[in-house]
Amino acid sequence: MNANATTARRTPSTSMPWPVLAMLGLALLTLTVVGWQRLSGGSPAAMTDIAWQRALHFEDRPNGDVAVVDAQDRAEIARFSGEQGFLRGALRTLSRERLRRGMGPSEPFLLSGHTNGRLTLLDPATGTRIALESFGPGNVAVFAPLRDAGR
């Protein structure tokens, strides 16, 4: 065996290369931020100022329509007919959480417009929040007209 070959051997390094450490640090930071937001009930839209808010009830009608009722004056401000997949899915999500907790439909949902242009639907009874813009502009367009409907 060559003397140079034995002296050229490297001992295994126990430290990780810096790119791996940077990626692990970024992953840990991401998990920390997401965990903090989930525990605080927040989302990026929740952490901005609310520009406007409207309390609404969504009621099923015998013909299958969904009526939107202003919580303040109990006036029907809009009616959705047909499948309305996104609207019904969003409402089902909020209602399921109330049902799971043994709550009824007495408290209205809050439709909020934020200063950054985002739109959220919040159930104050459970704290469940749906960031509507996360589902695309077509789905935001379902809820956006409710801001001024019936006024």
Short mmCIF file of C-alpha atoms in Angstrom, two decimals:
data_model
loop_
_atom_site.label_atom_id
_atom_site.label_comp_id
_atom_site.label_asym_id
_atom_site.label_seq_id
_atom_site.Cartn_x
_atom_site.Cartn_y
_atom_site.Cartn_z
CA MET A 1 0.00 0.00 0.00
CA ASN A 2 1.21 3.43 -0.87
CA ALA A 3 2.06 5.76 2.00
CA ASN A 4 0.41 8.66 0.23
CA ALA A 5 -2.82 6.71 -0.12
CA THR A 6 -3.16 6.15 3.60
CA THR A 7 -2.43 9.74 4.50
CA ALA A 8 -4.83 11.03 1.82
CA ARG A 9 -7.81 9.31 3.41
CA ARG A 10 -10.33 11.72 4.82
CA THR A 11 -12.17 11.14 8.00
CA PRO A 12 -15.96 11.24 7.57
CA SER A 13 -17.35 14.65 8.33
CA THR A 14 -20.17 14.87 10.86
CA SER A 15 -21.31 18.33 9.74
CA MET A 16 -23.89 18.85 7.00
CA PRO A 17 -23.20 21.04 3.99
CA TRP A 18 -24.58 24.56 4.37
CA PRO A 19 -27.26 24.21 1.61
CA VAL A 20 -28.81 21.30 3.50
CA LEU A 21 -28.78 23.28 6.73
CA ALA A 22 -30.35 26.27 4.95
CA MET A 23 -33.14 24.10 3.55
CA LEU A 24 -33.81 22.54 6.95
CA GLY A 25 -33.92 26.00 8.52
CA LEU A 26 -36.38 27.22 5.89
CA ALA A 27 -38.60 24.18 6.43
CA LEU A 28 -38.56 24.75 10.20
CA LEU A 29 -39.41 28.44 9.75
CA THR A 30 -42.30 27.55 7.40
CA LEU A 31 -43.71 25.01 9.85
CA THR A 32 -43.45 27.52 12.68
CA VAL A 33 -45.31 30.25 10.76
CA VAL A 34 -48.04 27.88 9.57
CA GLY A 35 -48.45 26.46 13.08
CA TRP A 36 -48.68 29.94 14.58
CA GLN A 37 -51.32 30.98 12.04
CA ARG A 38 -53.39 27.85 12.62
CA LEU A 39 -53.25 28.20 16.40
CA SER A 40 -54.14 31.88 16.25
CA GLY A 41 -57.00 31.15 13.84
CA GLY A 42 -55.42 33.43 11.32
CA SER A 43 -54.65 33.52 7.68
CA PRO A 44 -52.96 36.21 5.59
CA ALA A 45 -56.40 37.72 4.92
CA ALA A 46 -57.22 37.65 8.63
CA MET A 47 -54.11 39.62 9.49
CA THR A 48 -55.08 42.63 7.38
CA ASP A 49 -57.48 45.38 8.23
CA ILE A 50 -61.12 44.81 7.42
CA ALA A 51 -62.45 47.40 4.95
CA TRP A 52 -66.08 46.26 5.22
CA GLN A 53 -68.11 43.49 6.77
CA ARG A 54 -71.64 42.20 6.37
CA ALA A 55 -73.51 39.72 8.58
CA LEU A 56 -75.51 37.24 6.52
CA HIS A 57 -77.73 34.21 6.96
CA PHE A 58 -77.91 31.60 4.22
CA GLU A 59 -81.22 29.76 4.24
CA ASP A 60 -82.43 26.78 2.22
CA ARG A 61 -85.77 27.28 0.49
CA PRO A 62 -88.29 24.49 -0.26
CA ASN A 63 -87.55 24.67 -4.00
CA GLY A 64 -83.82 24.05 -3.40
CA ASP A 65 -82.70 27.68 -3.71
CA VAL A 66 -80.36 29.29 -1.21
CA ALA A 67 -81.63 32.64 0.06
CA VAL A 68 -79.18 35.20 1.42
CA VAL A 69 -80.71 37.21 4.25
CA ASP A 70 -79.22 40.35 5.79
CA ALA A 71 -78.81 39.68 9.51
CA GLN A 72 -79.69 43.25 10.52
CA ASP A 73 -83.05 43.74 8.86
CA ARG A 74 -83.86 40.11 7.89
CA ALA A 75 -84.44 41.19 4.27
CA GLU A 76 -83.64 38.70 1.54
CA ILE A 77 -80.88 40.33 -0.49
CA ALA A 78 -80.06 37.57 -2.98
CA ARG A 79 -81.13 34.12 -4.07
CA PHE A 80 -79.02 31.39 -5.65
CA SER A 81 -80.70 28.76 -7.80
CA GLY A 82 -79.32 25.63 -9.34
CA GLU A 83 -76.23 23.69 -8.41
CA GLN A 84 -74.05 26.56 -7.11
CA GLY A 85 -71.26 24.13 -6.24
CA PHE A 86 -68.79 26.56 -4.69
CA LEU A 87 -71.37 28.48 -2.67
CA ARG A 88 -72.95 25.30 -1.35
CA GLY A 89 -69.55 23.75 -0.64
CA ALA A 90 -68.38 26.78 1.35
CA LEU A 91 -71.59 26.89 3.35
CA ARG A 92 -71.47 23.14 3.93
CA THR A 93 -67.96 23.49 5.35
CA LEU A 94 -69.08 26.15 7.84
CA SER A 95 -72.32 24.36 8.74
CA ARG A 96 -70.57 21.03 9.26
CA GLU A 97 -68.30 22.58 11.89
CA ARG A 98 -71.31 24.07 13.70
CA LEU A 99 -73.10 20.72 13.62
CA ARG A 100 -70.00 18.97 14.94
CA ARG A 101 -70.01 21.37 17.91
CA GLY A 102 -73.77 21.07 18.49
CA MET A 103 -74.52 24.61 17.33
CA GLY A 104 -77.44 25.80 15.24
CA PRO A 105 -77.80 28.38 12.48
CA SER A 106 -78.86 31.29 14.71
CA GLU A 107 -75.64 33.31 14.46
CA PRO A 108 -74.91 34.85 11.05
CA PHE A 109 -71.78 34.33 8.97
CA LEU A 110 -69.59 37.37 8.32
CA LEU A 111 -68.57 38.26 4.79
CA SER A 112 -65.54 40.54 5.00
CA GLY A 113 -63.61 42.58 2.48
CA HIS A 114 -60.05 43.36 3.50
CA THR A 115 -57.92 46.39 2.65
CA ASN A 116 -55.64 44.16 0.57
CA GLY A 117 -58.62 43.21 -1.65
CA ARG A 118 -59.17 39.75 -0.20
CA LEU A 119 -62.58 38.37 0.67
CA THR A 120 -63.30 36.01 3.57
CA LEU A 121 -66.32 34.21 4.94
CA LEU A 122 -66.11 33.74 8.71
CA ASP A 123 -68.25 31.81 11.13
CA PRO A 124 -67.82 33.74 14.40
CA ALA A 125 -69.49 30.89 16.32
CA THR A 126 -66.70 28.42 15.49
CA GLY A 127 -63.88 30.65 14.27
CA THR A 128 -63.81 28.83 10.93
CA ARG A 129 -62.65 31.13 8.15
CA ILE A 130 -62.64 30.58 4.40
CA ALA A 131 -60.31 32.77 2.34
CA LEU A 132 -62.49 32.97 -0.76
CA GLU A 133 -59.79 34.31 -3.07
CA SER A 134 -57.89 31.07 -2.56
CA PHE A 135 -60.41 29.37 -4.85
CA GLY A 136 -60.00 31.72 -7.80
CA PRO A 137 -61.66 34.87 -9.12
CA GLY A 138 -64.69 33.02 -10.48
CA ASN A 139 -65.56 31.77 -7.02
CA VAL A 140 -64.91 35.15 -5.39
CA ALA A 141 -67.38 36.58 -7.91
CA VAL A 142 -70.12 34.46 -6.34
CA PHE A 143 -69.78 36.22 -2.98
CA ALA A 144 -68.49 39.70 -3.94
CA PRO A 145 -71.89 41.08 -5.07
CA LEU A 146 -73.33 40.34 -1.63
CA ARG A 147 -71.45 43.35 -0.24
CA ASP A 148 -73.96 45.82 -1.65
CA ALA A 149 -76.89 43.56 -2.54
CA GLY A 150 -80.24 44.86 -1.38
CA ARG A 151 -78.93 48.27 -0.35
#
